[in-house]
Coordinates of C-alpha atoms in Angstrom, one line a residue:
X1 CA 0.0 0.0 0.0
X2 CA 2.8 2.4 1.0
X3 CA 4.6 1.5 -2.2
X4 CA 1.6 2.3 -4.4
X5 CA 1.1 5.6 -2.5
X6 CA 4.7 6.7 -3.1
X7 CA 4.5 5.6 -6.7
X8 CA 1.4 7.7 -7.3
X9 CA 3.1 10.7 -5.6
X10 CA 6.1 10.2 -7.9
X11 CA 3.9 10.1 -11.0
X12 CA 2.0 13.2 -9.9
X13 CA 5.3 15.0 -9.3
X14 CA 6.6 14.0 -12.7
X15 CA 3.4 15.2 -14.3
X16 CA 3.6 18.5 -12.5
X17 CA 7.2 18.9 -13.5
X18 CA 6.3 18.2 -17.2
X19 CA 3.3 20.6 -17.0
X20 CA 5.6 23.2 -15.4
X21 CA 8.3 22.8 -18.2
X22 CA 5.6 23.0 -20.8
X23 CA 4.0 26.0 -19.3
X24 CA 7.4 27.8 -19.5
X25 CA 7.4 27.5 -23.3
X26 CA 5.8 30.6 -24.8
X27 CA 3.7 29.9 -27.9
X28 CA 2.4 32.2 -30.6
X29 CA -0.7 31.6 -32.6
X30 CA -0.7 29.6 -35.8
X31 CA -3.7 30.7 -37.9
X32 CA -5.7 27.9 -39.4
X33 CA -5.1 27.4 -43.1
X34 CA -8.2 28.6 -45.1
X35 CA -10.4 26.0 -46.7
X36 CA -9.1 25.0 -50.1
X37 CA -5.8 26.7 -49.6
X38 CA -2.7 24.5 -49.9
X39 CA 1.1 24.9 -49.3
X40 CA 3.5 26.3 -51.9
X41 CA 6.3 23.8 -51.3
X42 CA 8.2 23.5 -54.6
X43 CA 5.7 25.9 -56.2
X44 CA 6.2 26.1 -60.0
X45 CA 4.4 28.7 -62.1
X46 CA 4.0 29.2 -65.8
X47 CA 7.3 30.2 -67.6
X48 CA 7.9 33.9 -68.2
X49 CA 10.4 34.1 -71.1
X50 CA 10.8 37.9 -70.6
X51 CA 10.5 38.9 -67.0
X52 CA 9.1 42.5 -66.6
X53 CA 10.4 43.9 -63.3
X54 CA 9.3 46.8 -61.2
X55 CA 11.6 48.1 -58.5
X56 CA 10.2 49.7 -55.3
X57 CA 12.8 51.3 -53.1
X58 CA 15.8 52.9 -54.7
X59 CA 17.9 54.1 -51.8
X60 CA 20.8 52.1 -50.6
X61 CA 20.2 48.6 -52.1
X62 CA 17.8 49.2 -55.0
X63 CA 20.1 50.9 -57.5
X64 CA 22.6 48.0 -57.3
X65 CA 19.8 45.6 -58.1
X66 CA 18.7 47.6 -61.1
X67 CA 22.3 47.6 -62.4
X68 CA 22.6 43.8 -61.9
X69 CA 19.4 43.2 -63.8
X70 CA 20.7 45.0 -66.8
X71 CA 23.3 42.2 -67.1
X72 CA 20.7 39.4 -67.2
X73 CA 19.2 38.5 -70.6
X74 CA 15.4 38.4 -70.8
X75 CA 14.7 41.1 -68.3
X76 CA 12.9 44.4 -68.8
X77 CA 12.9 47.0 -66.1
X78 CA 9.5 48.6 -66.6
X79 CA 8.9 50.7 -63.4
X80 CA 11.0 52.5 -60.8
X81 CA 9.6 53.8 -57.6
X82 CA 10.9 55.7 -54.6
X83 CA 9.6 58.4 -52.3
X84 CA 12.4 60.7 -53.6
X85 CA 12.2 61.8 -57.2
X86 CA 16.0 62.0 -57.5
X87 CA 16.3 58.3 -56.7
X88 CA 14.0 57.3 -59.5
X89 CA 15.8 59.6 -62.0
X90 CA 19.2 58.2 -60.9
X91 CA 18.0 54.6 -61.4
X92 CA 16.8 55.5 -64.8
X93 CA 20.2 56.8 -65.7
X94 CA 21.5 53.3 -65.0
X95 CA 19.2 51.9 -67.6
X96 CA 20.2 54.6 -70.1
X97 CA 23.9 53.9 -69.6
X98 CA 23.2 50.2 -70.3
X99 CA 21.5 51.2 -73.6
X100 CA 18.1 50.2 -72.4
X101 CA 14.7 52.0 -72.5
X102 CA 13.8 54.2 -69.6
X103 CA 11.3 52.8 -67.1
X104 CA 8.2 54.5 -65.9
X105 CA 8.8 56.6 -62.8
X106 CA 6.8 56.8 -59.6
X107 CA 7.6 59.0 -56.6
X108 CA 6.3 61.6 -54.3
X109 CA 4.8 59.9 -51.2
X110 CA 4.8 56.7 -49.2
X111 CA 1.9 55.3 -51.2
X112 CA 3.3 55.8 -54.6
X113 CA 4.2 52.1 -54.7
X114 CA 0.5 51.1 -54.9
X115 CA 0.4 52.4 -58.4
X116 CA 3.3 50.1 -59.3
X117 CA 1.9 46.9 -57.9
X118 CA -1.3 47.6 -59.9
X119 CA 0.4 48.0 -63.2
X120 CA -0.7 45.4 -65.8
X121 CA 2.7 45.1 -67.4
X122 CA 4.7 43.8 -64.4
X123 CA 5.6 40.2 -63.6
X124 CA 7.9 40.6 -60.7
X125 CA 8.0 43.3 -58.0
X126 CA 11.4 43.7 -56.4
X127 CA 11.2 45.4 -53.0
X128 CA 14.1 47.2 -51.4
X129 CA 12.5 49.8 -49.2
X130 CA 12.8 50.4 -45.4
X131 CA 11.7 47.4 -43.3
X132 CA 8.3 48.9 -42.4
X133 CA 7.0 48.6 -45.9
X134 CA 8.5 45.2 -46.9
X135 CA 5.6 42.9 -46.0
X136 CA 2.9 45.4 -46.8
X137 CA 4.1 45.8 -50.4
X138 CA 4.8 42.1 -50.8
X139 CA 1.2 41.2 -49.8
X140 CA -0.3 43.8 -52.1
X141 CA 1.9 42.8 -55.0
X142 CA 0.7 39.2 -54.8
X143 CA -2.9 40.3 -54.5
X144 CA -2.3 42.3 -57.7
X145 CA -1.1 39.2 -59.5
X146 CA 2.7 39.7 -59.3
X147 CA 5.5 37.5 -58.0
X148 CA 7.5 39.3 -55.3
X149 CA 11.1 39.3 -54.1
X150 CA 11.7 41.2 -50.9
X151 CA 14.8 42.5 -49.2
X152 CA 15.8 41.2 -45.8
X153 CA 14.2 40.9 -43.4
X154 CA 11.0 40.6 -45.4
X155 CA 8.7 40.7 -42.4
X156 CA 9.0 42.3 -38.9
X157 CA 6.1 40.8 -37.0
X158 CA 4.4 37.4 -36.8
X159 CA 1.2 38.9 -38.3
X160 CA 3.2 40.1 -41.3
X161 CA 4.8 36.7 -41.7
X162 CA 1.5 34.8 -41.7
X163 CA -0.1 37.3 -44.1
X164 CA 2.7 36.8 -46.6
X165 CA 2.4 33.0 -46.3
X166 CA -1.4 33.0 -46.6
X167 CA -1.3 35.4 -49.6
X168 CA 1.3 33.3 -51.4
X169 CA -0.7 30.1 -50.8
X170 CA -3.9 31.8 -51.8
X171 CA -2.7 33.5 -55.0
X172 CA -0.1 30.8 -55.9
X173 CA 2.5 33.5 -56.5
X174 CA 6.1 33.3 -55.5
X175 CA 7.2 35.3 -52.5
X176 CA 11.0 35.1 -52.1
X177 CA 13.3 36.8 -49.6
X178 CA 16.3 38.3 -51.2
X179 CA 18.9 36.6 -48.9
X180 CA 22.1 37.0 -50.8
X181 CA 24.4 35.2 -48.3
X182 CA 23.1 31.7 -49.3
X183 CA 24.7 32.4 -52.7
X184 CA 28.2 33.2 -51.4
X185 CA 30.7 30.8 -53.2
X186 CA 31.9 29.3 -49.9
X187 CA 28.4 28.7 -48.6
X188 CA 27.2 27.2 -51.8
X189 CA 30.2 24.9 -52.1
X190 CA 29.9 23.9 -48.5
X191 CA 26.2 23.1 -48.9
X192 CA 27.1 20.8 -51.9
X193 CA 29.7 19.1 -49.8
X194 CA 27.2 18.6 -46.9
X195 CA 24.6 17.1 -49.3
X196 CA 27.2 14.7 -50.6
X197 CA 28.0 13.6 -47.0
X198 CA 31.5 14.9 -46.5
X199 CA 30.7 16.2 -43.1
X200 CA 28.7 13.2 -42.0
X201 CA 25.5 14.2 -40.2
X202 CA 25.4 18.0 -39.6
X203 CA 24.6 18.5 -35.9
X204 CA 25.2 22.2 -35.3
X205 CA 25.3 25.3 -37.4
X206 CA 26.2 28.9 -36.5
X207 CA 25.7 32.2 -38.2
X208 CA 25.6 35.9 -37.4
X209 CA 25.4 39.5 -38.5
X210 CA 28.2 41.2 -36.7
X211 CA 28.9 44.5 -38.4
X212 CA 29.6 47.9 -36.8
X213 CA 27.1 50.2 -38.5
X214 CA 28.3 53.4 -36.8
X215 CA 29.7 54.8 -40.2
X216 CA 26.3 54.1 -41.9
X217 CA 23.6 55.0 -39.4
X218 CA 23.0 58.4 -40.9
X219 CA 22.7 57.0 -44.5
X220 CA 19.3 55.4 -43.9
X221 CA 16.4 57.4 -45.2
X222 CA 14.5 59.2 -42.4
X223 CA 16.6 57.3 -39.8
X224 CA 14.4 54.2 -40.1
X225 CA 17.0 51.6 -39.2
X226 CA 18.2 53.4 -36.1
X227 CA 14.7 54.1 -35.0
X228 CA 13.9 50.4 -35.2
X229 CA 16.7 49.5 -32.8
X230 CA 15.5 52.2 -30.4
X231 CA 12.0 50.7 -30.3
X232 CA 12.7 47.0 -30.6
X233 CA 14.8 44.4 -28.8
X234 CA 16.2 41.2 -30.2
X235 CA 17.9 39.8 -33.3
X236 CA 16.2 42.1 -35.8
X237 CA 18.6 41.2 -38.7
X238 CA 19.1 37.5 -38.5
X239 CA 18.6 36.3 -42.0
X240 CA 22.2 36.5 -43.2
X241 CA 23.2 34.0 -40.5
X242 CA 20.0 32.0 -40.6
X243 CA 19.8 31.3 -44.3
X244 CA 23.0 29.2 -44.9
X245 CA 22.5 27.5 -41.5
X246 CA 18.9 26.5 -42.2
X247 CA 19.6 25.2 -45.7
X248 CA 22.5 23.0 -44.4
X249 CA 20.1 21.5 -41.8
X250 CA 17.2 21.0 -44.3
X251 CA 14.8 23.1 -42.3
X252 CA 11.2 22.4 -43.5
X253 CA 12.8 19.8 -45.8
X254 CA 13.0 17.0 -43.3
X255 CA 13.5 18.9 -40.1
X256 CA 12.0 21.9 -38.4
X257 CA 12.9 24.4 -35.7
X258 CA 11.1 23.8 -32.5
X259 CA 12.1 26.6 -30.1
X260 CA 14.6 29.3 -29.4
X261 CA 16.1 31.0 -26.3
X262 CA 17.6 34.4 -26.6
X263 CA 19.9 36.5 -24.4
X264 CA 21.4 40.0 -24.8
X265 CA 23.8 42.4 -23.3
X266 CA 22.8 45.9 -22.0
X267 CA 22.7 48.8 -24.5
X268 CA 25.8 50.9 -24.6
X269 CA 27.3 51.5 -28.1
X270 CA 24.4 53.0 -30.0
X271 CA 23.0 55.2 -27.2
X272 CA 26.5 56.6 -26.8
X273 CA 26.6 57.2 -30.6
X274 CA 23.3 59.0 -30.5
X275 CA 24.4 61.2 -27.6
X276 CA 27.6 62.1 -29.4
X277 CA 25.9 62.9 -32.7
X278 CA 22.5 64.4 -31.6
X279 CA 23.0 65.3 -28.0
X280 CA 20.1 63.0 -27.0
X281 CA 20.4 61.0 -23.8
X282 CA 18.1 58.0 -24.5
X283 CA 16.9 56.2 -21.4
X284 CA 14.5 53.9 -23.2
X285 CA 16.8 52.4 -25.9
X286 CA 15.5 48.8 -26.4
X287 CA 18.0 46.8 -28.3
X288 CA 21.1 45.3 -26.6
X289 CA 24.5 45.7 -28.1
X290 CA 24.9 41.9 -28.6
X291 CA 22.2 39.3 -28.9
X292 CA 22.7 35.6 -28.8
X293 CA 20.0 33.0 -29.8
X294 CA 20.1 29.2 -29.5
X295 CA 17.6 27.1 -31.5
X296 CA 16.8 23.4 -31.2
X297 CA 15.3 21.4 -34.1
X298 CA 12.9 18.4 -34.2
X299 CA 15.8 16.1 -35.1
X300 CA 18.0 17.2 -32.2
X301 CA 20.2 19.7 -34.1
X302 CA 21.1 23.1 -32.8
X303 CA 21.7 26.5 -34.4
X304 CA 23.4 29.5 -32.8
X305 CA 22.8 33.0 -34.2
X306 CA 24.4 36.3 -33.1
X307 CA 23.7 39.9 -33.8
X308 CA 25.9 43.0 -33.0
X309 CA 25.8 46.2 -35.0
X310 CA 27.0 48.4 -32.2
X311 CA 30.6 47.4 -31.3
X312 CA 33.9 47.8 -33.1
X313 CA 34.4 44.2 -34.3
X314 CA 35.5 42.9 -37.7
X315 CA 32.7 42.0 -40.0
X316 CA 31.6 38.4 -39.6
X317 CA 28.7 36.1 -40.5
X318 CA 30.2 33.3 -38.4
X319 CA 29.1 30.7 -40.9
X320 CA 30.0 27.3 -39.4
X321 CA 28.9 23.7 -39.7
X322 CA 29.8 20.9 -37.3
X323 CA 29.2 17.4 -38.5
X324 CA 30.0 13.9 -37.3
X325 CA 32.8 13.6 -39.9
X326 CA 34.0 17.1 -40.6
X327 CA 33.8 20.8 -40.0
X328 CA 33.4 24.0 -42.1
X329 CA 34.1 27.6 -41.1
X330 CA 34.2 30.9 -43.0
X331 CA 35.1 33.6 -40.4
X332 CA 37.7 34.6 -39.4
X333 CA 39.5 31.7 -41.1
X334 CA 37.9 30.1 -44.2
X335 CA 38.6 26.4 -44.2
X336 CA 37.5 22.8 -43.8
X337 CA 38.6 20.2 -41.2
X338 CA 38.1 16.7 -42.7
X339 CA 39.5 13.2 -42.5
X340 CA 41.4 11.7 -45.4
X341 CA 38.6 9.3 -46.2
X342 CA 36.1 12.1 -46.7
X343 CA 38.5 14.2 -48.8
X344 CA 39.4 11.3 -51.1
X345 CA 42.7 10.1 -52.6
X346 CA 42.2 12.3 -55.8
X347 CA 42.7 15.4 -53.6
X348 CA 44.7 14.4 -50.6
X349 CA 48.5 14.8 -51.1
X350 CA 50.5 11.7 -50.1
X351 CA 52.5 13.6 -47.6
X352 CA 49.5 15.1 -45.8
X353 CA 47.8 13.0 -43.1
X354 CA 44.3 14.4 -42.6
X355 CA 42.6 13.6 -39.3
X356 CA 40.0 16.5 -39.0
X357 CA 41.8 18.0 -36.0
X358 CA 43.1 20.9 -38.0
X359 CA 42.2 22.7 -41.2
X360 CA 43.2 21.1 -44.4
X361 CA 45.9 22.9 -46.3
X362 CA 45.1 25.8 -48.7
X363 CA 46.1 23.4 -51.5
X364 CA 43.5 20.9 -50.5
X365 CA 40.8 23.5 -49.8
X366 CA 41.2 24.9 -53.3
X367 CA 40.9 21.5 -54.7
X368 CA 37.7 20.8 -52.7
X369 CA 36.2 24.2 -53.8
X370 CA 36.8 23.1 -57.4
X371 CA 35.5 19.6 -57.1
X372 CA 32.4 20.5 -55.1
X373 CA 31.6 23.8 -56.8
X374 CA 27.8 24.0 -56.7
X375 CA 26.1 23.2 -60.1
X376 CA 24.2 26.5 -60.1
X377 CA 27.4 28.5 -60.1
X378 CA 29.0 26.8 -63.1
X379 CA 28.7 28.9 -66.2
X380 CA 28.0 32.2 -64.3
X381 CA 30.8 32.5 -61.8
X382 CA 33.1 34.7 -63.8
X383 CA 30.2 37.0 -64.8
X384 CA 29.0 37.2 -61.2
X385 CA 32.4 38.3 -60.1
X386 CA 32.6 40.8 -62.9
X387 CA 29.1 42.3 -62.3
X388 CA 29.7 42.2 -58.5
X389 CA 27.4 42.8 -55.6
X390 CA 29.1 41.6 -52.4
X391 CA 31.7 39.7 -54.4
X392 CA 29.2 38.3 -56.9
X393 CA 26.7 36.6 -54.6
X394 CA 24.1 39.3 -55.3
X395 CA 24.3 38.7 -59.0
X396 CA 23.9 34.9 -58.5
X397 CA 20.8 35.6 -56.4
X398 CA 19.2 37.8 -59.0
X399 CA 20.3 35.5 -61.9
X400 CA 18.8 32.5 -60.2
X401 CA 15.5 34.3 -59.5
X402 CA 15.1 35.3 -63.1
X403 CA 16.3 31.9 -64.4
X404 CA 13.6 30.1 -62.4
X405 CA 10.9 32.5 -63.4
X406 CA 11.8 32.2 -67.1
X407 CA 11.8 28.4 -67.0
X408 CA 8.8 27.9 -64.7
X409 CA 10.9 26.3 -62.0
X410 CA 10.5 26.3 -58.2
X411 CA 12.6 29.2 -56.7
X412 CA 15.6 28.3 -54.6
X413 CA 13.9 29.9 -51.6
X414 CA 10.2 29.9 -50.7
X415 CA 7.9 31.9 -48.5
X416 CA 8.5 29.4 -45.6
X417 CA 12.3 30.2 -45.7
X418 CA 11.3 33.8 -45.5
X419 CA 9.2 33.1 -42.5
X420 CA 11.7 30.9 -40.6
X421 CA 14.6 33.3 -41.1
X422 CA 12.6 36.5 -40.4
X423 CA 10.7 35.2 -37.3
X424 CA 13.8 35.6 -35.1
X425 CA 13.0 39.3 -35.0
X426 CA 9.7 39.1 -33.2
X427 CA 10.3 35.8 -31.4
X428 CA 13.7 36.8 -29.8
X429 CA 12.0 40.0 -28.6
X430 CA 9.4 37.8 -26.8
X431 CA 12.1 35.6 -25.3
X432 CA 14.1 38.6 -24.0
X433 CA 11.2 40.4 -22.6
X434 CA 10.3 37.3 -20.6
X435 CA 13.7 36.7 -19.0
X436 CA 15.1 34.5 -21.9
X437 CA 12.1 32.1 -21.7
X438 CA 12.0 29.5 -24.5
X439 CA 9.7 30.5 -27.3
X440 CA 8.2 27.9 -29.6
X441 CA 8.9 28.4 -33.3
X442 CA 5.8 27.7 -35.4
X443 CA 5.7 25.2 -38.2
X444 CA 5.1 27.7 -40.9
X445 CA 4.3 24.9 -43.4
X446 CA 1.4 23.8 -41.1
X447 CA 2.3 20.2 -41.3
X448 CA 4.4 20.0 -44.5
X449 CA 7.8 20.3 -43.0
X450 CA 8.6 16.6 -43.7
X451 CA 7.2 16.3 -47.2
X452 CA 10.6 17.2 -48.8
X453 CA 13.8 15.5 -47.8
X454 CA 16.5 18.0 -48.7
X455 CA 17.2 21.4 -50.2
X456 CA 16.9 21.4 -54.0
X457 CA 18.0 24.1 -56.5
X458 CA 16.3 23.4 -59.8
X459 CA 18.5 23.5 -62.9

C-alpha cells in the first residue's frame, strides 16, 4: 500500500514537472489554413520568357539591383519607384547607360508604390524599401497578381509573416526573400559538400550578423533603421546567418525548428553614438548591443545566431557547420577540417595525413572548392564576379531568381524560408522580454515540414 502511495506521488510530481516545463514555453498563434488553400512547397508557375520587373525602393540597395538586372538576358525593367524623385531619376540613368529603354517613374509619397503593384505590365515586384514597408508591399503585389522578391528581413512581425504565407498560398504567387548570403561561393560549395556527405551528419550550425554600423547609421532614409533599434529588442537582422545554416540543416525539408532561447547584453554603443551625434540621452533604448540566440530542431540539431551592429568588431557572419565527420568555417578563417577518407585520394596529397583535428591545407581547400563547386554556379561564376554585388553573390541571387521564373521552375527559396529566417526578430523579442524564456517556433508549413527530404535548387 505504501509502495503504491509513493509511486502515485512520484507520478504526480513528474506530471507536475512536465506541466511546469511545458508552461514555461511561450507559444504564438498559428492561424488555421483557409479551406481550399494548400502549401506552396516546390511551387512552379507558368514560364515567363521575358520577365518584366518593377523596383520599389531605390535608396541604398535598390540601384545596385537595377544595375545587376541590366546584365541578365530576358529582363525588362519597366517601373522604378521611390519616395524621392531624385532616386528614380538616378536609377533610370543606370538603364540609359546600359543602352536600355527608360522605365516609368513613380515617386512623391509613401503610397506611390500602390500604383506600381497595380500595373498590368509587371511580372515581378522587387522590394528594397525600409523594413516597415516590406511585407505590406509584398502582400499587395501578390494580390495584384505579381510575383514578389523582398529584401531582408522581409517581415518584422508574426502577423506580417503569416499574411505573406497566406497570400502566397492563396494567390499561388512566388514570395522570395532576397537573402544573398546563401549564394556566397563558400556557402554554396559547403552546402554541396554537406549534401554529398563529406561532413557526415550535420549536428550544429552557426551564423551571425556582426557589423559595426556606426559609419552608416545616418545614411538610412528618415533614420528608419536606427529608430527600429531604439524601439525593438532582439535579433532584428538574423537572415544573413539563418539562411545558410537552415539550408544546411534542411529546415522544413525533413527537419523543423522547435524553439529558441535568446539572451542579450545591455545597451551601450548605439545610445552613446546618438548622444555624441545628436546630444540626446536616451533612457528607453531597447536593443542590446549583442544578442545571442540558440535554436533546437525536431531532429535534435542546434543553431546559434548572433547579432551585433554596435561594437567595433571585424565583420563576420560566423558561418560554421559541425558534422560527425567534418567541419566547415568561414570567419575569421575560411577552411575545412576533414579526415582523409572524406577528402578522397584524388585530392589528398600523399604527404598530408588528414585527421580532421586541424584545417586542411590551402592546396586541399582549393581542390575541394573546385571539385564540389555548386552546379548552379557553373557557367556564371566569372560574370558574377565581374558584375559584382558583395563579391558576386548578389548577381547569382538575381540571376537564379530570373532563371527560375523564365523556366517555370520552383525558386531556390520559398515563403517558408522567408518566415523561418525572419521570425527571429519578433520571437527573440518575446524571449528577451520574458527573461530569456524559451519560445516555440511555429511550423510555418502547417504540417508540410517533412514532405521534402532535402534542399533542391532546380537546374
